[in-house]
Amino acid sequence: MEAPVRIEGVWKTFGSTAAVRGLSLSVPPHSVYGFLGPNGAGKSTTIRMMLGLQRADRGAVFLFGRPFAEERIAALRRIGSMVESPSLYPHLTGRENLEVHRRLLSLSRAAIDEALETVDLLSVGDRLVRNYSSGMKQRLALAQALLGTPELLLLDEPTNGLDPAGIHEVRTLVRDLPKRRGMTVFLSSHLLAEVEQVATHFAIISQGQLKFEGTPEELRARSRQRIVVEVDQPERAQARLAGVGRKVTCEGDLLLIEPEDEFGPARINAILVQAGVAVSSLAMQRSTLEDAFLELTTPSQEGGQ
Amino acid sequence: MMLLRVLYAESLKMKRTIAFKMVVIAPVAVGLLILFVAAQAPFSMLRPNIPGDKWMPLAHLNLLVWAVLMLPLFITLETALIAGLDHAENQWKNLLARPVPRWTFYVAKLLIVVAMTAASTVVLLCGVLVAGAILPRLPLSVEVSFGLPVPWADMLRLGSQVAGLAFLMLTIQHWVSLRWRAFSVAIGVGILATVASYLMLAAGLGGWEQYFPWSLPMLVIARTPQNIEAALWAGGAVGFVVAAAGCWDFCRRDVK
C-alpha cells in the first residue's frame, strides 16, 4: 500500500533563513505519525507545504503516491487538516461554520451532524462560535478537519489551549481514528508527552532537518543506558572509577556511569566496595524517550546539529 | 461547478454581517439625502423652469451623489468586509487546503461585490421612483411633475453606466483588500482615492484625470458630453486585466 505522505528532499527558505532543509520522510498507512520538534523547527511549514499552502523551493511532496504539485485537488479531496490555532467564523454558529466547508466539499448535510457528534458538540452546534470556550473552538476545528471522513488527517498542535480533559479527549479520538475509520493521522507537536501515548511512528525534526524517523521502539533502542549508583562518598568513588578509566558524572550522591562490557554493574560495585565506598543503591537506567528527544533536538555546543 | 460551490459557501459567510445590509443602507441614505435637499430647494435641484417630467433630473441628482461619494465608499467597504472575513483568524489556511482551485475564491468574492454594486444601484433607482412619488405630495415652493410613463430605459441606462464604470475601481479595491490583511490598508486606499477623485471633480473634469479609476463613474453625469461607451470598454478591459493580475498574485502567494 502506498504511503499516504512521502516527502523527498524538501527545502523551504524565507529570506535568508532556511525553515526546512532537505527534509525527507514517509508516513505508513493507518498510522498515527507523531511529527515532533521544538518550536520553530519547521513543522508548520512542512504541513503547509503538504497542503499546498506554501510551495517548496526544492524537493517534492507525494500524497497517496502521486506528486502533490500535479494533483493538488485530487489529493486535497482525501485530506482533512487543522493547522495551528482554530480558524473559525465567530459570527456564525458551529453548525454554520461546518456548513461553509460542507458546501466546499459538496457533502451531504448528515456529514455535519456526524462531525459534531464525533467531537461531542452536537448539543451546542446552533450556538454562535463567539460564545464558545477555547476548548470548544478547538474541537469544532477538529470537526472541520474530520468533515467527510478524510483518509489522511493533518493535525498541527491540536491540543493547544485545551484543558487536561480536552487533551485526553483529543488523544483518545486520535488514537481510535486509524482503527475506527481507517485514517492515517499526521500529528505535529512540540511536546513529546502529547504524542508518545498515541503515535505508532515518530519523526523528529530540528532546525528544519530530520533527526529521527521510526517507531517508538526504535527511538527507545537508540537511547543510551547508564548505571546509576548512590554512594556515601561521591568524590572518592569518582576518583577511584576515574583511576580505572571510567568517565563518571556526579550529581549529588549519585554517580552516572556509561556501561561497557567489562564494566557492568557487578564490576563497578566490586571496585567501589574494594575502595571502601558504601553503595546504597545501584541500577541500570535507560534514558527515556524524552531524553532521546532532547538529545536529538538540542543543538550541540560546537554549533552543529 | 466549483465556482458555484464557492459562491454558495461565500454567501453563508456573510450572514449576520453588515455586507448585505449595506446594499440597501447606502443607496437609501443617498435617496433620503436627495429627497430632503430637493424638498428644501426644488428650484435649484429639479429645475422647474425647464418644462417636462422631473424623473431624469432627479435620477441625475441621485446618481451624481452616488457616483461621486457613496459608490466608491460602498465598494471600498464591501471589498474590505468580504476579504476581512477570511483575513480574520487566517481562514485561508483552512479554505485553501480544500479541494477547490484557488482562483475560485478570488473570482467568487469579485462576483459577489459586482452583484452587490449592481443591486445597490438598482435600489438607488427604486429610491428615485419612491422620491418621485413623494415629492409632488409635499408642499414645495414650486410645482414639479413626475408623470407617466416613467423613463425606465433611460434611468436604467444611466445607472448601469455608472455601475459599469465603477468596475475598474472595484477590481483595484478587491485586489488591495485581498492582498493586504490589514483592514485599514483597503479602507485607507479607498478613502484617499475617493477624496482625490472628488478634488479632481471640483477642479473640473476634462483632462487625463477623468480617467482616474475612482472618477470614471462621474463621466456619466459630467456636464460636458463624454464618450461613455469608449470609457466603458476601456474601464472594463483594464478592470479585467487588474482582476486577472490580482487573481494570479492571489493564486501564487504563500499562506502564512
PDB file of N, CA, C and O in Angstrom, chain B residues 48-111:
ATOM      1  N   PRO B  48     -37.467  73.484 -12.148  1.00  0.00           N
ATOM      2  CA  PRO B  48     -38.861  73.504 -12.603  1.00  0.00           C
ATOM      3  C   PRO B  48     -39.109  74.473 -13.754  1.00  0.00           C
ATOM      4  O   PRO B  48     -40.147  74.378 -14.429  1.00  0.00           O
ATOM      5  N   ASN B  49     -38.140  75.378 -14.009  1.00  0.00           N
ATOM      6  CA  ASN B  49     -38.311  76.320 -15.126  1.00  0.00           C
ATOM      7  C   ASN B  49     -38.181  75.628 -16.480  1.00  0.00           C
ATOM      8  O   ASN B  49     -38.619  76.142 -17.496  1.00  0.00           O
ATOM      9  N   ILE B  50     -37.528  74.476 -16.465  1.00  0.00           N
ATOM     10  CA  ILE B  50     -37.432  73.704 -17.718  1.00  0.00           C
ATOM     11  C   ILE B  50     -38.643  72.770 -17.756  1.00  0.00           C
ATOM     12  O   ILE B  50     -38.854  71.989 -16.821  1.00  0.00           O
ATOM     13  N   PRO B  51     -39.426  72.847 -18.812  1.00  0.00           N
ATOM     14  CA  PRO B  51     -40.656  72.057 -18.827  1.00  0.00           C
ATOM     15  C   PRO B  51     -40.376  70.558 -18.919  1.00  0.00           C
ATOM     16  O   PRO B  51     -39.306  70.133 -19.363  1.00  0.00           O
ATOM     17  N   GLY B  52     -41.361  69.775 -18.482  1.00  0.00           N
ATOM     18  CA  GLY B  52     -41.272  68.323 -18.596  1.00  0.00           C
ATOM     19  C   GLY B  52     -41.206  67.635 -17.244  1.00  0.00           C
ATOM     20  O   GLY B  52     -41.120  68.293 -16.195  1.00  0.00           O
ATOM     21  N   ASP B  53     -41.220  66.298 -17.326  1.00  0.00           N
ATOM     22  CA  ASP B  53     -41.131  65.485 -16.106  1.00  0.00           C
ATOM     23  C   ASP B  53     -39.774  65.650 -15.441  1.00  0.00           C
ATOM     24  O   ASP B  53     -38.793  65.966 -16.103  1.00  0.00           O
ATOM     25  N   LYS B  54     -39.769  65.400 -14.157  1.00  0.00           N
ATOM     26  CA  LYS B  54     -38.513  65.597 -13.396  1.00  0.00           C
ATOM     27  C   LYS B  54     -37.825  64.269 -13.047  1.00  0.00           C
ATOM     28  O   LYS B  54     -36.950  64.230 -12.180  1.00  0.00           O
ATOM     29  N   TRP B  55     -38.271  63.201 -13.710  1.00  0.00           N
ATOM     30  CA  TRP B  55     -37.644  61.908 -13.394  1.00  0.00           C
ATOM     31  C   TRP B  55     -36.142  61.933 -13.662  1.00  0.00           C
ATOM     32  O   TRP B  55     -35.360  61.500 -12.800  1.00  0.00           O
ATOM     33  N   MET B  56     -35.767  62.398 -14.845  1.00  0.00           N
ATOM     34  CA  MET B  56     -34.351  62.341 -15.190  1.00  0.00           C
ATOM     35  C   MET B  56     -33.500  63.306 -14.361  1.00  0.00           C
ATOM     36  O   MET B  56     -32.410  62.924 -13.913  1.00  0.00           O
ATOM     37  N   PRO B  57     -33.945  64.567 -14.115  1.00  0.00           N
ATOM     38  CA  PRO B  57     -33.147  65.415 -13.211  1.00  0.00           C
ATOM     39  C   PRO B  57     -32.979  64.786 -11.829  1.00  0.00           C
ATOM     40  O   PRO B  57     -31.899  64.852 -11.241  1.00  0.00           O
ATOM     41  N   LEU B  58     -34.062  64.150 -11.334  1.00  0.00           N
ATOM     42  CA  LEU B  58     -33.967  63.512 -10.016  1.00  0.00           C
ATOM     43  C   LEU B  58     -32.997  62.309 -10.069  1.00  0.00           C
ATOM     44  O   LEU B  58     -32.181  62.118  -9.152  1.00  0.00           O
ATOM     45  N   ALA B  59     -33.092  61.542 -11.134  1.00  0.00           N
ATOM     46  CA  ALA B  59     -32.177  60.396 -11.293  1.00  0.00           C
ATOM     47  C   ALA B  59     -30.732  60.884 -11.396  1.00  0.00           C
ATOM     48  O   ALA B  59     -29.816  60.305 -10.787  1.00  0.00           O
ATOM     49  N   HIS B  60     -30.522  61.966 -12.144  1.00  0.00           N
ATOM     50  CA  HIS B  60     -29.192  62.549 -12.276  1.00  0.00           C
ATOM     51  C   HIS B  60     -28.621  62.944 -10.921  1.00  0.00           C
ATOM     52  O   HIS B  60     -27.454  62.690 -10.612  1.00  0.00           O
ATOM     53  N   LEU B  61     -29.476  63.615 -10.137  1.00  0.00           N
ATOM     54  CA  LEU B  61     -29.031  64.065  -8.807  1.00  0.00           C
ATOM     55  C   LEU B  61     -28.598  62.885  -7.941  1.00  0.00           C
ATOM     56  O   LEU B  61     -27.549  62.907  -7.297  1.00  0.00           O
ATOM     57  N   ASN B  62     -29.445  61.861  -7.934  1.00  0.00           N
ATOM     58  CA  ASN B  62     -29.129  60.680  -7.127  1.00  0.00           C
ATOM     59  C   ASN B  62     -27.838  60.010  -7.607  1.00  0.00           C
ATOM     60  O   ASN B  62     -26.980  59.649  -6.802  1.00  0.00           O
ATOM     61  N   LEU B  63     -27.730  59.875  -8.915  1.00  0.00           N
ATOM     62  CA  LEU B  63     -26.551  59.200  -9.462  1.00  0.00           C
ATOM     63  C   LEU B  63     -25.282  60.028  -9.281  1.00  0.00           C
ATOM     64  O   LEU B  63     -24.192  59.486  -9.145  1.00  0.00           O
ATOM     65  N   LEU B  64     -25.455  61.363  -9.241  1.00  0.00           N
ATOM     66  CA  LEU B  64     -24.294  62.233  -9.021  1.00  0.00           C
ATOM     67  C   LEU B  64     -23.693  61.972  -7.636  1.00  0.00           C
ATOM     68  O   LEU B  64     -22.490  61.696  -7.500  1.00  0.00           O
ATOM     69  N   VAL B  65     -24.549  62.046  -6.620  1.00  0.00           N
ATOM     70  CA  VAL B  65     -24.050  61.811  -5.242  1.00  0.00           C
ATOM     71  C   VAL B  65     -23.560  60.374  -5.106  1.00  0.00           C
ATOM     72  O   VAL B  65     -22.547  60.099  -4.458  1.00  0.00           O
ATOM     73  N   TRP B  66     -24.283  59.480  -5.762  1.00  0.00           N
ATOM     74  CA  TRP B  66     -23.894  58.052  -5.734  1.00  0.00           C
ATOM     75  C   TRP B  66     -22.505  57.863  -6.347  1.00  0.00           C
ATOM     76  O   TRP B  66     -21.624  57.260  -5.745  1.00  0.00           O
ATOM     77  N   ALA B  67     -22.283  58.412  -7.513  1.00  0.00           N
ATOM     78  CA  ALA B  67     -21.023  58.198  -8.244  1.00  0.00           C
ATOM     79  C   ALA B  67     -19.855  58.914  -7.583  1.00  0.00           C
ATOM     80  O   ALA B  67     -18.748  58.387  -7.519  1.00  0.00           O
ATOM     81  N   VAL B  68     -20.118  60.130  -7.073  1.00  0.00           N
ATOM     82  CA  VAL B  68     -19.018  60.933  -6.527  1.00  0.00           C
ATOM     83  C   VAL B  68     -18.596  60.431  -5.152  1.00  0.00           C
ATOM     84  O   VAL B  68     -17.408  60.332  -4.858  1.00  0.00           O
ATOM     85  N   LEU B  69     -19.564  60.107  -4.341  1.00  0.00           N
ATOM     86  CA  LEU B  69     -19.237  59.838  -2.945  1.00  0.00           C
ATOM     87  C   LEU B  69     -19.557  58.412  -2.485  1.00  0.00           C
ATOM     88  O   LEU B  69     -18.667  57.678  -2.050  1.00  0.00           O
ATOM     89  N   MET B  70     -20.822  58.047  -2.596  1.00  0.00           N
ATOM     90  CA  MET B  70     -21.242  56.817  -1.919  1.00  0.00           C
ATOM     91  C   MET B  70     -20.750  55.543  -2.608  1.00  0.00           C
ATOM     92  O   MET B  70     -20.350  54.592  -1.931  1.00  0.00           O
ATOM     93  N   LEU B  71     -20.778  55.502  -3.919  1.00  0.00           N
ATOM     94  CA  LEU B  71     -20.382  54.270  -4.618  1.00  0.00           C
ATOM     95  C   LEU B  71     -18.921  53.883  -4.341  1.00  0.00           C
ATOM     96  O   LEU B  71     -18.650  52.722  -3.994  1.00  0.00           O
ATOM     97  N   PRO B  72     -17.970  54.843  -4.436  1.00  0.00           N
ATOM     98  CA  PRO B  72     -16.580  54.448  -4.110  1.00  0.00           C
ATOM     99  C   PRO B  72     -16.444  53.973  -2.659  1.00  0.00           C
ATOM    100  O   PRO B  72     -15.721  53.005  -2.396  1.00  0.00           O
ATOM    101  N   LEU B  73     -17.155  54.646  -1.752  1.00  0.00           N
ATOM    102  CA  LEU B  73     -17.066  54.222  -0.347  1.00  0.00           C
ATOM    103  C   LEU B  73     -17.743  52.869  -0.148  1.00  0.00           C
ATOM    104  O   LEU B  73     -17.270  52.025   0.622  1.00  0.00           O
ATOM    105  N   PHE B  74     -18.851  52.659  -0.837  1.00  0.00           N
ATOM    106  CA  PHE B  74     -19.575  51.385  -0.766  1.00  0.00           C
ATOM    107  C   PHE B  74     -18.675  50.246  -1.250  1.00  0.00           C
ATOM    108  O   PHE B  74     -18.551  49.210  -0.591  1.00  0.00           O
ATOM    109  N   ILE B  75     -18.036  50.469  -2.383  1.00  0.00           N
ATOM    110  CA  ILE B  75     -17.152  49.418  -2.935  1.00  0.00           C
ATOM    111  C   ILE B  75     -15.961  49.180  -2.012  1.00  0.00           C
ATOM    112  O   ILE B  75     -15.568  48.042  -1.752  1.00  0.00           O
ATOM    113  N   THR B  76     -15.418  50.277  -1.480  1.00  0.00           N
ATOM    114  CA  THR B  76     -14.290  50.146  -0.536  1.00  0.00           C
ATOM    115  C   THR B  76     -14.701  49.296   0.660  1.00  0.00           C
ATOM    116  O   THR B  76     -13.998  48.348   1.046  1.00  0.00           O
ATOM    117  N   LEU B  77     -15.843  49.613   1.226  1.00  0.00           N
ATOM    118  CA  LEU B  77     -16.290  48.908   2.430  1.00  0.00           C
ATOM    119  C   LEU B  77     -16.620  47.446   2.124  1.00  0.00           C
ATOM    120  O   LEU B  77     -16.205  46.544   2.870  1.00  0.00           O
ATOM    121  N   GLU B  78     -17.341  47.203   1.054  1.00  0.00           N
ATOM    122  CA  GLU B  78     -17.762  45.829   0.743  1.00  0.00           C
ATOM    123  C   GLU B  78     -16.566  44.926   0.424  1.00  0.00           C
ATOM    124  O   GLU B  78     -16.492  43.808   0.917  1.00  0.00           O
ATOM    125  N   THR B  79     -15.635  45.439  -0.374  1.00  0.00           N
ATOM    126  CA  THR B  79     -14.471  44.597  -0.710  1.00  0.00           C
ATOM    127  C   THR B  79     -13.651  44.311   0.555  1.00  0.00           C
ATOM    128  O   THR B  79     -13.200  43.182   0.761  1.00  0.00           O
ATOM    129  N   ALA B  80     -13.506  45.342   1.404  1.00  0.00           N
ATOM    130  CA  ALA B  80     -12.725  45.146   2.632  1.00  0.00           C
ATOM    131  C   ALA B  80     -13.439  44.191   3.587  1.00  0.00           C
ATOM    132  O   ALA B  80     -12.795  43.332   4.207  1.00  0.00           O
ATOM    133  N   LEU B  81     -14.748  44.318   3.677  1.00  0.00           N
ATOM    134  CA  LEU B  81     -15.512  43.436   4.573  1.00  0.00           C
ATOM    135  C   LEU B  81     -15.434  41.983   4.117  1.00  0.00           C
ATOM    136  O   LEU B  81     -15.196  41.079   4.926  1.00  0.00           O
ATOM    137  N   ILE B  82     -15.620  41.769   2.837  1.00  0.00           N
ATOM    138  CA  ILE B  82     -15.659  40.400   2.309  1.00  0.00           C
ATOM    139  C   ILE B  82     -14.277  39.739   2.387  1.00  0.00           C
ATOM    140  O   ILE B  82     -14.162  38.569   2.744  1.00  0.00           O
ATOM    141  N   ALA B  83     -13.241  40.514   2.122  1.00  0.00           N
ATOM    142  CA  ALA B  83     -11.888  39.952   2.273  1.00  0.00           C
ATOM    143  C   ALA B  83     -11.572  39.757   3.756  1.00  0.00           C
ATOM    144  O   ALA B  83     -10.950  38.761   4.149  1.00  0.00           O
ATOM    145  N   GLY B  84     -12.020  40.710   4.577  1.00  0.00           N
ATOM    146  CA  GLY B  84     -11.727  40.671   6.014  1.00  0.00           C
ATOM    147  C   GLY B  84     -12.307  39.443   6.703  1.00  0.00           C
ATOM    148  O   GLY B  84     -11.748  38.969   7.699  1.00  0.00           O
ATOM    149  N   LEU B  85     -13.397  38.910   6.173  1.00  0.00           N
ATOM    150  CA  LEU B  85     -13.995  37.706   6.772  1.00  0.00           C
ATOM    151  C   LEU B  85     -12.983  36.565   6.806  1.00  0.00           C
ATOM    152  O   LEU B  85     -12.977  35.753   7.734  1.00  0.00           O
ATOM    153  N   ASP B  86     -12.150  36.494   5.779  1.00  0.00           N
ATOM    154  CA  ASP B  86     -11.176  35.394   5.717  1.00  0.00           C
ATOM    155  C   ASP B  86      -9.777  35.784   6.182  1.00  0.00           C
ATOM    156  O   ASP B  86      -8.976  34.919   6.507  1.00  0.00           O
ATOM    157  N   HIS B  87      -9.505  37.109   6.196  1.00  0.00           N
ATOM    158  CA  HIS B  87      -8.226  37.537   6.780  1.00  0.00           C
ATOM    159  C   HIS B  87      -8.259  37.332   8.298  1.00  0.00           C
ATOM    160  O   HIS B  87      -7.277  36.926   8.898  1.00  0.00           O
ATOM    161  N   ALA B  88      -9.424  37.619   8.886  1.00  0.00           N
ATOM    162  CA  ALA B  88      -9.551  37.460  10.347  1.00  0.00           C
ATOM    163  C   ALA B  88      -9.344  35.990  10.678  1.00  0.00           C
ATOM    164  O   ALA B  88      -9.874  35.118  10.002  1.00  0.00           O
ATOM    165  N   GLU B  89      -8.563  35.739  11.681  1.00  0.00           N
ATOM    166  CA  GLU B  89      -8.248  34.375  12.147  1.00  0.00           C
ATOM    167  C   GLU B  89      -7.613  33.514  11.047  1.00  0.00           C
ATOM    168  O   GLU B  89      -7.632  32.277  11.127  1.00  0.00           O
ATOM    169  N   ASN B  90      -7.090  34.173  10.025  1.00  0.00           N
ATOM    170  CA  ASN B  90      -6.400  33.476   8.939  1.00  0.00           C
ATOM    171  C   ASN B  90      -7.165  32.251   8.430  1.00  0.00           C
ATOM    172  O   ASN B  90      -6.684  31.117   8.473  1.00  0.00           O
ATOM    173  N   GLN B  91      -8.374  32.510   7.955  1.00  0.00           N
ATOM    174  CA  GLN B  91      -9.200  31.426   7.411  1.00  0.00           C
ATOM    175  C   GLN B  91      -8.567  30.791   6.184  1.00  0.00           C
ATOM    176  O   GLN B  91      -8.926  29.672   5.817  1.00  0.00           O
ATOM    177  N   TRP B  92      -7.643  31.499   5.561  1.00  0.00           N
ATOM    178  CA  TRP B  92      -7.068  30.993   4.299  1.00  0.00           C
ATOM    179  C   TRP B  92      -6.437  29.630   4.464  1.00  0.00           C
ATOM    180  O   TRP B  92      -6.484  28.805   3.564  1.00  0.00           O
ATOM    181  N   LYS B  93      -5.832  29.378   5.625  1.00  0.00           N
ATOM    182  CA  LYS B  93      -5.156  28.081   5.796  1.00  0.00           C
ATOM    183  C   LYS B  93      -6.171  26.931   5.822  1.00  0.00           C
ATOM    184  O   LYS B  93      -5.806  25.795   5.578  1.00  0.00           O
ATOM    185  N   ASN B  94      -7.434  27.239   6.110  1.00  0.00           N
ATOM    186  CA  ASN B  94      -8.473  26.210   6.017  1.00  0.00           C
ATOM    187  C   ASN B  94      -9.057  26.141   4.618  1.00  0.00           C
ATOM    188  O   ASN B  94      -9.214  25.078   4.044  1.00  0.00           O
ATOM    189  N   LEU B  95      -9.387  27.317   4.091  1.00  0.00           N
ATOM    190  CA  LEU B  95     -10.091  27.367   2.800  1.00  0.00           C
ATOM    191  C   LEU B  95      -9.218  26.861   1.654  1.00  0.00           C
ATOM    192  O   LEU B  95      -9.663  26.089   0.818  1.00  0.00           O
ATOM    193  N   LEU B  96      -7.963  27.325   1.651  1.00  0.00           N
ATOM    194  CA  LEU B  96      -7.099  26.974   0.520  1.00  0.00           C
ATOM    195  C   LEU B  96      -6.530  25.565   0.637  1.00  0.00           C
ATOM    196  O   LEU B  96      -5.820  25.103  -0.244  1.00  0.00           O
ATOM    197  N   ALA B  97      -6.862  24.883   1.747  1.00  0.00           N
ATOM    198  CA  ALA B  97      -6.479  23.474   1.875  1.00  0.00           C
ATOM    199  C   ALA B  97      -7.651  22.570   1.488  1.00  0.00           C
ATOM    200  O   ALA B  97      -7.615  21.367   1.723  1.00  0.00           O
ATOM    201  N   ARG B  98      -8.689  23.157   0.933  1.00  0.00           N
ATOM    202  CA  ARG B  98      -9.836  22.380   0.460  1.00  0.00           C
ATOM    203  C   ARG B  98      -9.649  22.058  -1.029  1.00  0.00           C
ATOM    204  O   ARG B  98      -8.937  22.784  -1.734  1.00  0.00           O
ATOM    205  N   PRO B  99     -10.302  21.005  -1.491  1.00  0.00           N
ATOM    206  CA  PRO B  99     -10.098  20.602  -2.901  1.00  0.00           C
ATOM    207  C   PRO B  99     -10.850  21.508  -3.878  1.00  0.00           C
ATOM    208  O   PRO B  99     -11.755  21.076  -4.582  1.00  0.00           O
ATOM    209  N   VAL B 100     -10.465  22.748  -3.880  1.00  0.00           N
ATOM    210  CA  VAL B 100     -11.111  23.755  -4.724  1.00  0.00           C
ATOM    211  C   VAL B 100      -9.996  24.618  -5.314  1.00  0.00           C
ATOM    212  O   VAL B 100      -9.071  24.993  -4.588  1.00  0.00           O
ATOM    213  N   PRO B 101     -10.037  24.924  -6.607  1.00  0.00           N
ATOM    214  CA  PRO B 101      -8.970  25.772  -7.175  1.00  0.00           C
ATOM    215  C   PRO B 101      -8.942  27.144  -6.486  1.00  0.00           C
ATOM    216  O   PRO B 101      -9.995  27.699  -6.170  1.00  0.00           O
ATOM    217  N   ARG B 102      -7.742  27.630  -6.292  1.00  0.00           N
ATOM    218  CA  ARG B 102      -7.603  28.907  -5.574  1.00  0.00           C
ATOM    219  C   ARG B 102      -8.322  30.049  -6.264  1.00  0.00           C
ATOM    220  O   ARG B 102      -8.896  30.910  -5.615  1.00  0.00           O
ATOM    221  N   TRP B 103      -8.269  30.059  -7.604  1.00  0.00           N
ATOM    222  CA  TRP B 103      -8.835  31.202  -8.319  1.00  0.00           C
ATOM    223  C   TRP B 103     -10.324  31.364  -8.043  1.00  0.00           C
ATOM    224  O   TRP B 103     -10.856  32.473  -8.119  1.00  0.00           O
ATOM    225  N   THR B 104     -10.986  30.249  -7.711  1.00  0.00           N
ATOM    226  CA  THR B 104     -12.442  30.345  -7.499  1.00  0.00           C
ATOM    227  C   THR B 104     -12.772  31.251  -6.309  1.00  0.00           C
ATOM    228  O   THR B 104     -13.791  31.930  -6.324  1.00  0.00           O
ATOM    229  N   PHE B 105     -11.900  31.259  -5.293  1.00  0.00           N
ATOM    230  CA  PHE B 105     -12.160  32.133  -4.138  1.00  0.00           C
ATOM    231  C   PHE B 105     -12.052  33.600  -4.557  1.00  0.00           C
ATOM    232  O   PHE B 105     -12.870  34.431  -4.163  1.00  0.00           O
ATOM    233  N   TYR B 106     -11.026  33.893  -5.356  1.00  0.00           N
ATOM    234  CA  TYR B 106     -10.819  35.280  -5.798  1.00  0.00           C
ATOM    235  C   TYR B 106     -11.990  35.731  -6.670  1.00  0.00           C
ATOM    236  O   TYR B 106     -12.557  36.806  -6.469  1.00  0.00           O
ATOM    237  N   VAL B 107     -12.352  34.866  -7.619  1.00  0.00           N
ATOM    238  CA  VAL B 107     -13.415  35.237  -8.569  1.00  0.00           C
ATOM    239  C   VAL B 107     -14.772  35.296  -7.864  1.00  0.00           C
ATOM    240  O   VAL B 107     -15.568  36.205  -8.115  1.00  0.00           O
ATOM    241  N   ALA B 108     -15.028  34.353  -6.966  1.00  0.00           N
ATOM    242  CA  ALA B 108     -16.329  34.342  -6.273  1.00  0.00           C
ATOM    243  C   ALA B 108     -16.525  35.631  -5.484  1.00  0.00           C
ATOM    244  O   ALA B 108     -17.599  36.257  -5.537  1.00  0.00           O
ATOM    245  N   LYS B 109     -15.486  36.046  -4.773  1.00  0.00           N
ATOM    246  CA  LYS B 109     -15.606  37.283  -3.987  1.00  0.00           C
ATOM    247  C   LYS B 109     -15.798  38.488  -4.911  1.00  0.00           C
ATOM    248  O   LYS B 109     -16.574  39.393  -4.613  1.00  0.00           O
ATOM    249  N   LEU B 110     -15.085  38.473  -6.035  1.00  0.00           N
ATOM    250  CA  LEU B 110     -15.227  39.575  -7.001  1.00  0.00           C
ATOM    251  C   LEU B 110     -16.661  39.623  -7.542  1.00  0.00           C
ATOM    252  O   LEU B 110     -17.281  40.694  -7.602  1.00  0.00           O
ATOM    253  N   LEU B 111     -17.186  38.459  -7.907  1.00  0.00           N
ATOM    254  CA  LEU B 111     -18.554  38.408  -8.449  1.00  0.00           C
ATOM    255  C   LEU B 111     -19.571  38.891  -7.419  1.00  0.00           C
ATOM    256  O   LEU B 111     -20.549  39.556  -7.761  1.00  0.00           O
TER     257      LEU B 111
END
